[in-house]
mmCIF file of C-alpha atoms in Angstrom:
data_model
loop_
_atom_site.group_PDB
_atom_site.id
_atom_site.type_symbol
_atom_site.label_atom_id
_atom_site.label_comp_id
_atom_site.label_asym_id
_atom_site.label_seq_id
_atom_site.Cartn_x
_atom_site.Cartn_y
_atom_site.Cartn_z
ATOM 1 C CA LEU F 1 -30.348 -0.438 17.358
ATOM 2 C CA LEU F 2 -34.046 0.603 16.610
ATOM 3 C CA LEU F 3 -35.203 -0.964 20.427
ATOM 4 C CA GLY F 4 -32.520 0.832 22.244
ATOM 5 C CA SER F 5 -32.510 4.364 19.814
ATOM 6 C CA LEU F 6 -36.382 4.102 20.411
ATOM 7 C CA TRP F 7 -35.540 3.461 23.734
ATOM 8 C CA LEU F 8 -33.081 7.026 24.890
ATOM 9 C CA LEU F 9 -35.606 8.938 23.424
ATOM 10 C CA ALA F 10 -38.228 7.671 25.483
ATOM 11 C CA ALA F 11 -35.933 7.513 29.027
ATOM 12 C CA THR F 12 -34.278 11.283 28.357
ATOM 13 C CA PRO F 13 -34.939 13.354 30.871
ATOM 14 C CA ALA F 14 -36.314 16.583 29.739
ATOM 15 C CA SER F 15 -33.575 18.201 31.967
ATOM 16 C CA SER F 16 -31.064 16.898 30.055
ATOM 17 C CA ILE F 17 -33.102 17.551 26.470
ATOM 18 C CA PHE F 18 -33.902 21.313 27.530
ATOM 19 C CA GLN F 19 -30.271 22.922 27.932
ATOM 20 C CA ARG F 20 -29.639 26.411 29.702
ATOM 21 C CA PRO F 21 -26.230 27.988 29.204
ATOM 22 C CA THR F 22 -24.066 28.686 32.231
ATOM 23 C CA GLY F 23 -24.768 32.165 33.583
ATOM 24 C CA SER F 24 -27.481 32.594 30.464
ATOM 25 C CA PRO F 25 -30.863 34.237 31.333
ATOM 26 C CA GLY F 26 -33.693 33.200 29.278
ATOM 27 C CA PRO F 27 -35.474 29.892 28.557
ATOM 28 C CA PRO F 28 -33.885 27.092 27.707
ATOM 29 C CA HIS F 29 -32.410 26.236 24.608
ATOM 30 C CA MET F 30 -33.062 22.223 23.062
ATOM 31 C CA GLN F 31 -30.862 20.267 21.950
ATOM 32 C CA TYR F 32 -31.671 17.851 19.095
ATOM 33 C CA LEU F 33 -29.313 15.523 18.194
ATOM 34 C CA LEU F 34 -28.456 13.108 20.538
ATOM 35 C CA GLU F 35 -24.464 12.243 20.916
ATOM 36 C CA PRO F 36 -23.722 8.932 19.302
ATOM 37 C CA LEU F 37 -22.481 6.496 22.405
ATOM 38 C CA HIS F 38 -19.622 5.703 19.612
ATOM 39 C CA ALA F 39 -18.102 8.775 17.457
ATOM 40 C CA THR F 40 -15.463 6.648 15.456
ATOM 41 C CA VAL F 41 -17.287 3.514 12.657
ATOM 42 C CA HIS F 42 -15.066 0.376 11.930
ATOM 43 C CA THR F 43 -15.320 -0.735 8.831
ATOM 44 C CA GLN F 44 -13.045 -2.713 4.912
ATOM 45 C CA ARG F 45 -13.531 -2.112 2.229
ATOM 46 C CA GLY F 46 -16.318 -2.989 -0.017
ATOM 47 C CA ALA F 47 -18.757 -3.335 3.745
ATOM 48 C CA THR F 48 -21.499 -1.487 4.622
ATOM 49 C CA ALA F 49 -20.914 0.762 7.035
ATOM 50 C CA THR F 50 -23.774 3.173 9.059
ATOM 51 C CA LEU F 51 -22.784 6.655 11.180
ATOM 52 C CA PRO F 52 -25.852 7.464 13.173
ATOM 53 C CA CYS F 53 -27.662 10.732 14.108
ATOM 54 C CA VAL F 54 -30.846 10.707 16.049
ATOM 55 C CA LEU F 55 -32.792 13.172 17.377
ATOM 56 C CA ARG F 56 -34.520 13.364 20.161
ATOM 57 C CA ALA F 57 -37.118 15.170 18.360
ATOM 58 C CA LEU F 58 -38.578 17.163 15.799
ATOM 59 C CA PRO F 59 -38.599 20.880 15.158
ATOM 60 C CA ARG F 60 -40.235 22.648 12.285
ATOM 61 C CA ASN F 61 -39.338 22.746 9.219
ATOM 62 C CA TYR F 62 -36.162 21.662 9.667
ATOM 63 C CA ARG F 63 -33.554 20.042 7.244
ATOM 64 C CA VAL F 64 -30.395 17.684 7.640
ATOM 65 C CA LYS F 65 -27.341 17.618 6.040
ATOM 66 C CA TRP F 66 -24.870 14.916 5.898
ATOM 67 C CA SER F 67 -21.252 16.224 4.535
ATOM 68 C CA LYS F 68 -17.845 14.490 5.050
ATOM 69 C CA VAL F 69 -14.574 16.828 5.780
ATOM 70 C CA GLU F 70 -12.060 16.578 2.471
ATOM 71 C CA PRO F 71 -8.819 16.166 4.296
ATOM 72 C CA ALA F 72 -6.730 17.663 1.229
ATOM 73 C CA ASN F 73 -8.070 20.054 0.799
ATOM 74 C CA TYR F 74 -9.874 20.788 4.725
ATOM 75 C CA ARG F 75 -13.095 21.540 2.714
ATOM 76 C CA GLU F 76 -16.768 20.147 3.448
ATOM 77 C CA ASN F 77 -18.859 18.632 0.283
ATOM 78 C CA VAL F 78 -22.383 17.924 1.089
ATOM 79 C CA ILE F 79 -24.038 14.257 0.207
ATOM 80 C CA VAL F 80 -27.325 14.020 1.390
ATOM 81 C CA ILE F 81 -29.353 17.032 2.522
ATOM 82 C CA THR F 82 -33.203 15.525 4.108
ATOM 83 C CA ASN F 83 -36.319 17.139 6.056
ATOM 84 C CA GLY F 84 -37.819 13.996 7.067
ATOM 85 C CA LEU F 85 -39.783 13.745 3.483
ATOM 86 C CA TYR F 86 -37.538 13.808 1.068
ATOM 87 C CA HIS F 87 -34.169 13.812 0.844
ATOM 88 C CA LYS F 88 -31.392 14.851 -2.502
ATOM 89 C CA ASN F 89 -28.289 13.183 -2.291
ATOM 90 C CA TYR F 90 -24.630 15.094 -4.019
ATOM 91 C CA GLY F 91 -21.155 14.295 -5.095
ATOM 92 C CA PRO F 92 -19.464 11.289 -5.801
ATOM 93 C CA LEU F 93 -21.005 9.527 -2.808
ATOM 94 C CA SER F 94 -24.095 9.745 -4.706
ATOM 95 C CA PRO F 95 -24.601 6.190 -5.952
ATOM 96 C CA ARG F 96 -23.819 4.668 -2.827
ATOM 97 C CA VAL F 97 -25.423 5.997 0.302
ATOM 98 C CA ARG F 98 -28.956 6.069 2.006
ATOM 99 C CA LEU F 99 -31.230 7.576 5.365
ATOM 100 C CA ARG F 100 -31.421 4.466 7.017
ATOM 101 C CA HIS F 101 -34.843 6.215 7.811
ATOM 102 C CA SER F 102 -35.642 2.923 10.913
ATOM 103 C CA HIS F 103 -37.618 5.161 12.479
ATOM 104 C CA ARG F 104 -39.139 9.428 12.310
ATOM 105 C CA TYR F 105 -35.775 10.446 14.644
ATOM 106 C CA ASP F 106 -33.605 8.834 12.521
ATOM 107 C CA ALA F 107 -30.961 10.747 9.998
ATOM 108 C CA SER F 108 -27.934 7.739 9.810
ATOM 109 C CA LEU F 109 -26.843 7.624 6.739
ATOM 110 C CA THR F 110 -25.952 4.428 5.050
ATOM 111 C CA ILE F 111 -22.710 3.590 3.136
ATOM 112 C CA THR F 112 -22.836 0.849 0.595
ATOM 113 C CA ASP F 113 -19.544 -0.961 -0.745
ATOM 114 C CA VAL F 114 -17.271 1.372 0.986
ATOM 115 C CA ALA F 115 -14.352 2.506 -0.703
ATOM 116 C CA LEU F 116 -11.046 3.426 0.579
ATOM 117 C CA GLU F 117 -11.666 6.979 -0.319
ATOM 118 C CA ASP F 118 -14.513 6.864 2.258
ATOM 119 C CA GLU F 119 -12.388 7.168 5.109
ATOM 120 C CA GLY F 120 -12.380 10.328 6.683
ATOM 121 C CA ARG F 121 -14.519 12.410 9.615
ATOM 122 C CA TYR F 122 -18.352 13.025 8.484
ATOM 123 C CA ARG F 123 -20.353 15.432 10.257
ATOM 124 C CA CYS F 124 -24.413 15.575 10.646
ATOM 125 C CA GLN F 125 -26.163 18.866 10.868
ATOM 126 C CA LEU F 126 -29.805 20.184 11.695
ATOM 127 C CA VAL F 127 -30.463 23.266 10.126
ATOM 128 C CA ASN F 128 -33.283 24.471 12.214
ATOM 129 C CA GLY F 129 -32.773 28.594 11.740
ATOM 130 C CA LEU F 130 -30.310 30.579 14.152
ATOM 131 C CA GLU F 131 -29.551 27.234 16.682
ATOM 132 C CA ASP F 132 -27.628 24.543 14.255
ATOM 133 C CA GLU F 133 -26.197 21.998 15.746
ATOM 134 C CA SER F 134 -24.252 19.028 14.541
ATOM 135 C CA VAL F 135 -22.433 15.828 15.317
ATOM 136 C CA SER F 136 -19.266 14.698 14.268
ATOM 137 C CA LEU F 137 -17.667 11.040 12.650
ATOM 138 C CA THR F 138 -14.846 9.090 11.727
ATOM 139 C CA LEU F 139 -15.266 6.223 9.540
ATOM 140 C CA HIS F 140 -12.280 3.844 9.733
ATOM 141 C CA LEU F 141 -11.180 1.601 7.521
ATOM 142 C CA GLU F 142 -9.263 -1.328 9.221
ATOM 143 C CA GLY F 143 -6.395 -1.896 6.753
ATOM 144 C CA VAL F 144 -1.974 -1.938 6.268
ATOM 145 C CA VAL F 145 -0.140 1.535 4.979
ATOM 146 C CA PHE F 146 2.886 0.605 2.944
ATOM 147 C CA PRO F 147 5.927 2.941 1.254
ATOM 148 C CA TYR F 148 6.088 2.844 -2.424
ATOM 149 C CA GLN F 149 8.747 3.769 -4.583
ATOM 150 C CA PRO F 150 8.941 3.737 -8.352
ATOM 151 C CA SER F 151 11.218 2.115 -10.339
ATOM 152 C CA ASN F 152 13.606 5.111 -10.726
ATOM 153 C CA GLY F 153 14.867 4.957 -6.923
ATOM 154 C CA ARG F 154 13.717 7.567 -4.655
ATOM 155 C CA TYR F 155 12.639 10.942 -4.273
ATOM 156 C CA LYS F 156 11.280 10.708 -6.977
ATOM 157 C CA PHE F 157 7.291 11.877 -6.419
ATOM 158 C CA ASN F 158 5.847 15.298 -6.364
ATOM 159 C CA TYR F 159 2.982 14.989 -3.998
ATOM 160 C CA HIS F 160 0.041 15.189 -7.560
ATOM 161 C CA GLU F 161 2.560 11.903 -8.720
ATOM 162 C CA ALA F 162 2.881 10.291 -5.380
ATOM 163 C CA LYS F 163 -1.582 10.064 -4.964
ATOM 164 C CA ARG F 164 -1.453 8.385 -8.516
ATOM 165 C CA ALA F 165 0.878 6.393 -7.727
ATOM 166 C CA CYS F 166 -0.952 5.058 -5.264
ATOM 167 C CA GLU F 167 -4.602 4.721 -6.987
ATOM 168 C CA GLN F 168 -2.183 2.523 -9.678
ATOM 169 C CA GLN F 169 -1.866 -0.433 -6.940
ATOM 170 C CA ASP F 170 -5.459 -0.653 -5.598
ATOM 171 C CA SER F 171 -4.171 1.963 -2.896
ATOM 172 C CA ARG F 172 -4.776 5.337 -2.030
ATOM 173 C CA LEU F 173 -2.174 8.005 -0.132
ATOM 174 C CA ALA F 174 -2.520 7.363 3.686
ATOM 175 C CA THR F 175 -3.316 10.005 6.084
ATOM 176 C CA TYR F 176 -0.825 10.970 9.278
ATOM 177 C CA GLN F 177 -3.671 8.985 10.830
ATOM 178 C CA GLN F 178 -3.065 5.838 9.396
ATOM 179 C CA LEU F 179 0.784 6.345 9.139
ATOM 180 C CA TYR F 180 1.092 7.153 13.189
ATOM 181 C CA LYS F 181 -1.482 4.452 13.606
ATOM 182 C CA ALA F 182 1.062 1.519 11.006
ATOM 183 C CA TRP F 183 4.257 3.004 12.921
ATOM 184 C CA THR F 184 2.664 2.246 16.600
ATOM 185 C CA GLU F 185 1.931 -1.268 14.994
ATOM 186 C CA GLY F 186 5.654 -1.029 13.710
ATOM 187 C CA LEU F 187 6.083 0.731 10.927
ATOM 188 C CA ASP F 188 10.413 1.536 10.652
ATOM 189 C CA TRP F 189 11.216 3.187 7.314
ATOM 190 C CA CYS F 190 13.705 5.151 6.093
ATOM 191 C CA ASN F 191 12.758 6.793 3.167
ATOM 192 C CA ALA F 192 10.086 10.640 3.698
ATOM 193 C CA GLY F 193 7.060 10.484 2.117
ATOM 194 C CA TRP F 194 3.519 12.394 1.355
ATOM 195 C CA VAL F 195 0.947 11.423 2.884
ATOM 196 C CA LEU F 196 -2.963 12.755 1.840
ATOM 197 C CA ASP F 197 -2.903 16.427 3.879
ATOM 198 C CA GLY F 198 0.187 17.383 1.978
ATOM 199 C CA THR F 199 2.861 16.860 4.064
ATOM 200 C CA VAL F 200 5.592 14.879 4.916
ATOM 201 C CA HIS F 201 6.963 12.176 7.087
ATOM 202 C CA TYR F 202 8.655 8.840 8.137
ATOM 203 C CA PRO F 203 8.543 6.697 11.259
ATOM 204 C CA ILE F 204 11.290 5.336 12.989
ATOM 205 C CA ILE F 205 10.975 2.352 15.480
ATOM 206 C CA ASN F 206 14.332 1.944 15.943
ATOM 207 C CA SER F 207 16.519 4.663 15.939
ATOM 208 C CA ARG F 208 19.982 4.442 13.584
ATOM 209 C CA GLU F 209 22.761 7.005 12.000
ATOM 210 C CA PRO F 210 21.187 7.229 8.258
ATOM 211 C CA CYS F 211 17.692 7.695 9.768
ATOM 212 C CA GLY F 212 18.429 10.939 11.757
ATOM 213 C CA GLY F 213 20.849 9.540 13.622
ATOM 214 C CA ARG F 214 20.697 7.637 16.917
ATOM 215 C CA LEU F 215 19.275 10.712 19.520
ATOM 216 C CA LEU F 216 16.944 11.229 17.868
ATOM 217 C CA LEU F 217 13.759 9.413 20.360
ATOM 218 C CA PRO F 218 11.415 6.980 18.032
ATOM 219 C CA GLY F 219 8.716 8.254 16.354
ATOM 220 C CA VAL F 220 6.971 9.665 12.887
ATOM 221 C CA ARG F 221 9.541 12.312 12.126
ATOM 222 C CA THR F 222 7.851 14.796 9.905
ATOM 223 C CA TYR F 223 9.122 17.598 7.223
ATOM 224 C CA GLY F 224 5.635 19.334 7.428
ATOM 225 C CA ALA F 225 3.987 20.626 4.498
ATOM 226 C CA ARG F 226 5.822 20.655 1.450
ATOM 227 C CA ASP F 227 5.386 22.418 -2.070
ATOM 228 C CA LYS F 228 2.778 20.510 -3.757
ATOM 229 C CA GLN F 229 4.489 20.442 -7.430
ATOM 230 C CA LYS F 230 8.062 21.412 -6.566
ATOM 231 C CA ASP F 231 9.384 19.085 -3.583
ATOM 232 C CA ARG F 232 9.905 15.118 -5.050
ATOM 233 C CA PHE F 233 9.558 12.174 -1.995
ATOM 234 C CA ASP F 234 8.448 8.426 -1.938
ATOM 235 C CA ALA F 235 5.081 7.819 -1.272
ATOM 236 C CA PHE F 236 2.897 6.087 1.854
ATOM 237 C CA CYS F 237 0.445 3.834 0.467
ATOM 238 C CA PHE F 238 -2.862 2.837 2.027
ATOM 239 C CA THR F 239 -5.002 -0.354 1.706
ATOM 240 C CA SER F 240 -8.023 -2.430 2.912
ATOM 241 C CA ALA F 241 -9.657 -5.460 2.219
ATOM 242 C CA LEU F 242 -10.187 -7.005 -1.185
ATOM 243 C CA GLN F 243 -12.409 -8.523 -2.890
ATOM 244 C CA GLY F 244 -11.413 -11.158 -4.189
ATOM 245 C CA GLU F 245 -8.392 -13.381 -4.363
ATOM 246 C CA VAL F 246 -4.525 -13.090 -4.575
ATOM 247 C CA TYR F 247 -2.465 -15.779 -5.888
ATOM 248 C CA PHE F 248 0.906 -17.245 -6.917
ATOM 249 C CA ILE F 249 1.350 -19.430 -10.561
ATOM 250 C CA ARG F 250 4.426 -21.171 -10.535
ATOM 251 C CA GLY F 251 6.993 -20.404 -12.933
ATOM 252 C CA HIS F 252 10.807 -19.094 -15.022
ATOM 253 C CA LEU F 253 8.867 -16.528 -16.326
ATOM 254 C CA ASN F 254 9.977 -12.922 -17.547
ATOM 255 C CA PHE F 255 7.095 -9.610 -17.093
ATOM 256 C CA LYS F 256 5.442 -10.029 -20.223
ATOM 257 C CA GLU F 257 4.900 -14.041 -20.016
ATOM 258 C CA ALA F 258 3.812 -13.330 -15.895
ATOM 259 C CA GLY F 259 0.943 -11.034 -17.180
ATOM 260 C CA GLN F 260 -0.319 -13.640 -19.648
ATOM 261 C CA ALA F 261 0.116 -16.979 -16.613
ATOM 262 C CA CYS F 262 -2.640 -14.610 -14.661
ATOM 263 C CA ARG F 263 -5.022 -13.648 -17.720
ATOM 264 C CA ASN F 264 -4.768 -17.679 -18.917
ATOM 265 C CA HIS F 265 -6.344 -18.205 -15.578
ATOM 266 C CA GLY F 266 -9.446 -15.629 -15.616
ATOM 267 C CA ALA F 267 -6.757 -13.133 -13.732
ATOM 268 C CA ALA F 268 -4.833 -10.381 -14.355
ATOM 269 C CA ILE F 269 -1.530 -9.884 -12.749
ATOM 270 C CA ALA F 270 -1.902 -8.535 -9.463
ATOM 271 C CA LYS F 271 -0.997 -4.437 -7.696
ATOM 272 C CA VAL F 272 1.180 -4.074 -5.093
ATOM 273 C CA GLY F 273 -1.767 -2.900 -2.789
ATOM 274 C CA GLN F 274 -3.642 -6.330 -3.794
ATOM 275 C CA LEU F 275 -0.314 -7.921 -2.189
ATOM 276 C CA TYR F 276 -0.526 -6.030 0.702
ATOM 277 C CA SER F 277 -3.945 -6.698 1.272
ATOM 278 C CA ALA F 278 -3.960 -10.502 0.929
ATOM 279 C CA TRP F 279 -0.517 -10.521 3.196
ATOM 280 C CA LYS F 280 -2.683 -8.081 5.788
ATOM 281 C CA PHE F 281 -6.513 -10.115 5.818
ATOM 282 C CA SER F 282 -5.666 -13.302 4.178
ATOM 283 C CA ARG F 283 -2.277 -13.843 5.420
ATOM 284 C CA LEU F 284 -0.243 -14.846 1.968
ATOM 285 C CA ASP F 285 2.281 -16.666 3.639
ATOM 286 C CA ARG F 286 4.685 -17.606 0.336
ATOM 287 C CA CYS F 287 8.873 -17.560 -0.006
ATOM 288 C CA ASP F 288 8.518 -17.283 -3.675
ATOM 289 C CA GLY F 289 9.268 -14.143 -5.398
ATOM 290 C CA GLY F 290 6.993 -12.858 -7.747
ATOM 291 C CA TRP F 291 6.210 -9.695 -10.395
ATOM 292 C CA LEU F 292 3.596 -7.600 -10.097
ATOM 293 C CA ALA F 293 1.699 -5.399 -12.117
ATOM 294 C CA ASP F 294 4.392 -1.794 -11.865
ATOM 295 C CA GLY F 295 7.601 -4.401 -12.797
ATOM 296 C CA SER F 296 8.200 -5.268 -9.053
ATOM 297 C CA VAL F 297 9.331 -8.472 -7.643
ATOM 298 C CA ARG F 298 7.956 -9.095 -3.813
ATOM 299 C CA TYR F 299 6.621 -12.156 -1.950
ATOM 300 C CA PRO F 300 4.708 -12.065 1.003
ATOM 301 C CA ILE F 301 5.933 -13.742 4.571
ATOM 302 C CA THR F 302 3.708 -13.856 7.758
ATOM 303 C CA THR F 303 5.605 -16.409 9.369
ATOM 304 C CA PRO F 304 8.909 -15.793 9.893
ATOM 305 C CA ARG F 305 11.568 -17.743 8.836
ATOM 306 C CA GLN F 306 15.840 -18.462 7.274
ATOM 307 C CA ARG F 307 15.179 -19.607 4.378
ATOM 308 C CA CYS F 308 12.591 -16.661 3.337
ATOM 309 C CA GLY F 309 14.867 -13.779 3.873
ATOM 310 C CA GLY F 310 15.773 -13.798 7.955
ATOM 311 C CA LEU F 311 14.129 -10.626 8.693
ATOM 312 C CA PRO F 312 12.092 -11.718 11.772
ATOM 313 C CA ASP F 313 9.398 -9.466 11.030
ATOM 314 C CA PRO F 314 6.485 -10.497 8.861
ATOM 315 C CA GLY F 315 6.216 -7.922 6.274
ATOM 316 C CA VAL F 316 6.259 -7.967 2.106
ATOM 317 C CA ARG F 317 9.893 -8.568 1.237
ATOM 318 C CA SER F 318 10.578 -6.826 -2.390
ATOM 319 C CA PHE F 319 13.481 -8.178 -4.814
ATOM 320 C CA GLY F 320 12.859 -4.221 -6.673
ATOM 321 C CA PHE F 321 12.484 -3.827 -9.841
ATOM 322 C CA PRO F 322 15.115 -6.318 -12.239
ATOM 323 C CA SER F 323 15.010 -6.569 -15.905
ATOM 324 C CA LYS F 324 11.482 -7.839 -17.695
ATOM 325 C CA GLU F 325 13.066 -10.159 -19.647
ATOM 326 C CA MET F 326 14.846 -12.500 -16.577
ATOM 327 C CA ARG F 327 12.747 -15.208 -16.288
ATOM 328 C CA VAL F 328 13.645 -16.005 -12.443
ATOM 329 C CA TYR F 329 10.349 -15.771 -10.632
ATOM 330 C CA GLY F 330 6.559 -16.913 -10.907
ATOM 331 C CA THR F 331 3.876 -13.923 -10.419
ATOM 332 C CA TYR F 332 0.943 -13.277 -7.848
ATOM 333 C CA CYS F 333 -2.332 -12.753 -10.023
ATOM 334 C CA PHE F 334 -5.371 -11.408 -9.008
ATOM 335 C CA ALA F 335 -8.800 -13.037 -8.899
ATOM 336 C CA GLU F 336 -11.569 -10.735 -8.328
ATOM 337 C CA LYS F 337 -14.981 -12.724 -6.646
#
């Protein structure tokens, strides 16, 4: 990347560095920031990711400012400001970010131990007097979206409760883009749920009467923006790769015994997001129902077969929230690496 960036700097024609707006008299304007070859950087939770930002030349008295656009409130939060010699980090990302600075023109941002909340749009802005420039990049986490509702039934969450519920299950509220991608990959769900920007949607592959009727085309149906305090729906949660392992312990355990069985192995009872992640990334496949931390009983299927629920598609199946005193199921445990 260093050699490639330097080659671009050396090989860029002067006519493309200095640009004059069409029909505008006067001297040409210097374009300092290189447009990134790829505007999206793909990564997973726990990885290290670098968002490229490279200058063609170093203007006098310049600063580079990195910020992140938050979809929940549409504000830009500053992450790093540098003048090429010194830099200062800001906000909750501060302990995990640094400037790569592999050469004097490099202002790329490196994020270590990528977290779920790091996904989104970032802006690298050159502050140079009146002629500021910026490039936008998207950090995309590979992951899985799953619908979530509490033990007392559907449509119980306001926005803030939905957000908290996802976080409690080792996930976060999905973005609309994540939900849309999940729909293109086969997510079909009748119940409407909150997403991160405060809007409400549900994804339909097979049009049917209980889900808006047979005449409506497949798609991500929307209720639009709703009152975050008063309106109540389910949640669409998003999770990514695990820094650990989910495994099953056989037995006829009630909920309390399930938790103790995991602790006896130096682990914790798995959360719903952790089971989905193990199903998605580790291809965990078991016919056995097992307790999870929220009191639900589920099992992951990657190779559908008749004796494992009979449904034709892979997925995480659910027995709902049985009585915690029942001694019928085993348990899924999570051990950190």
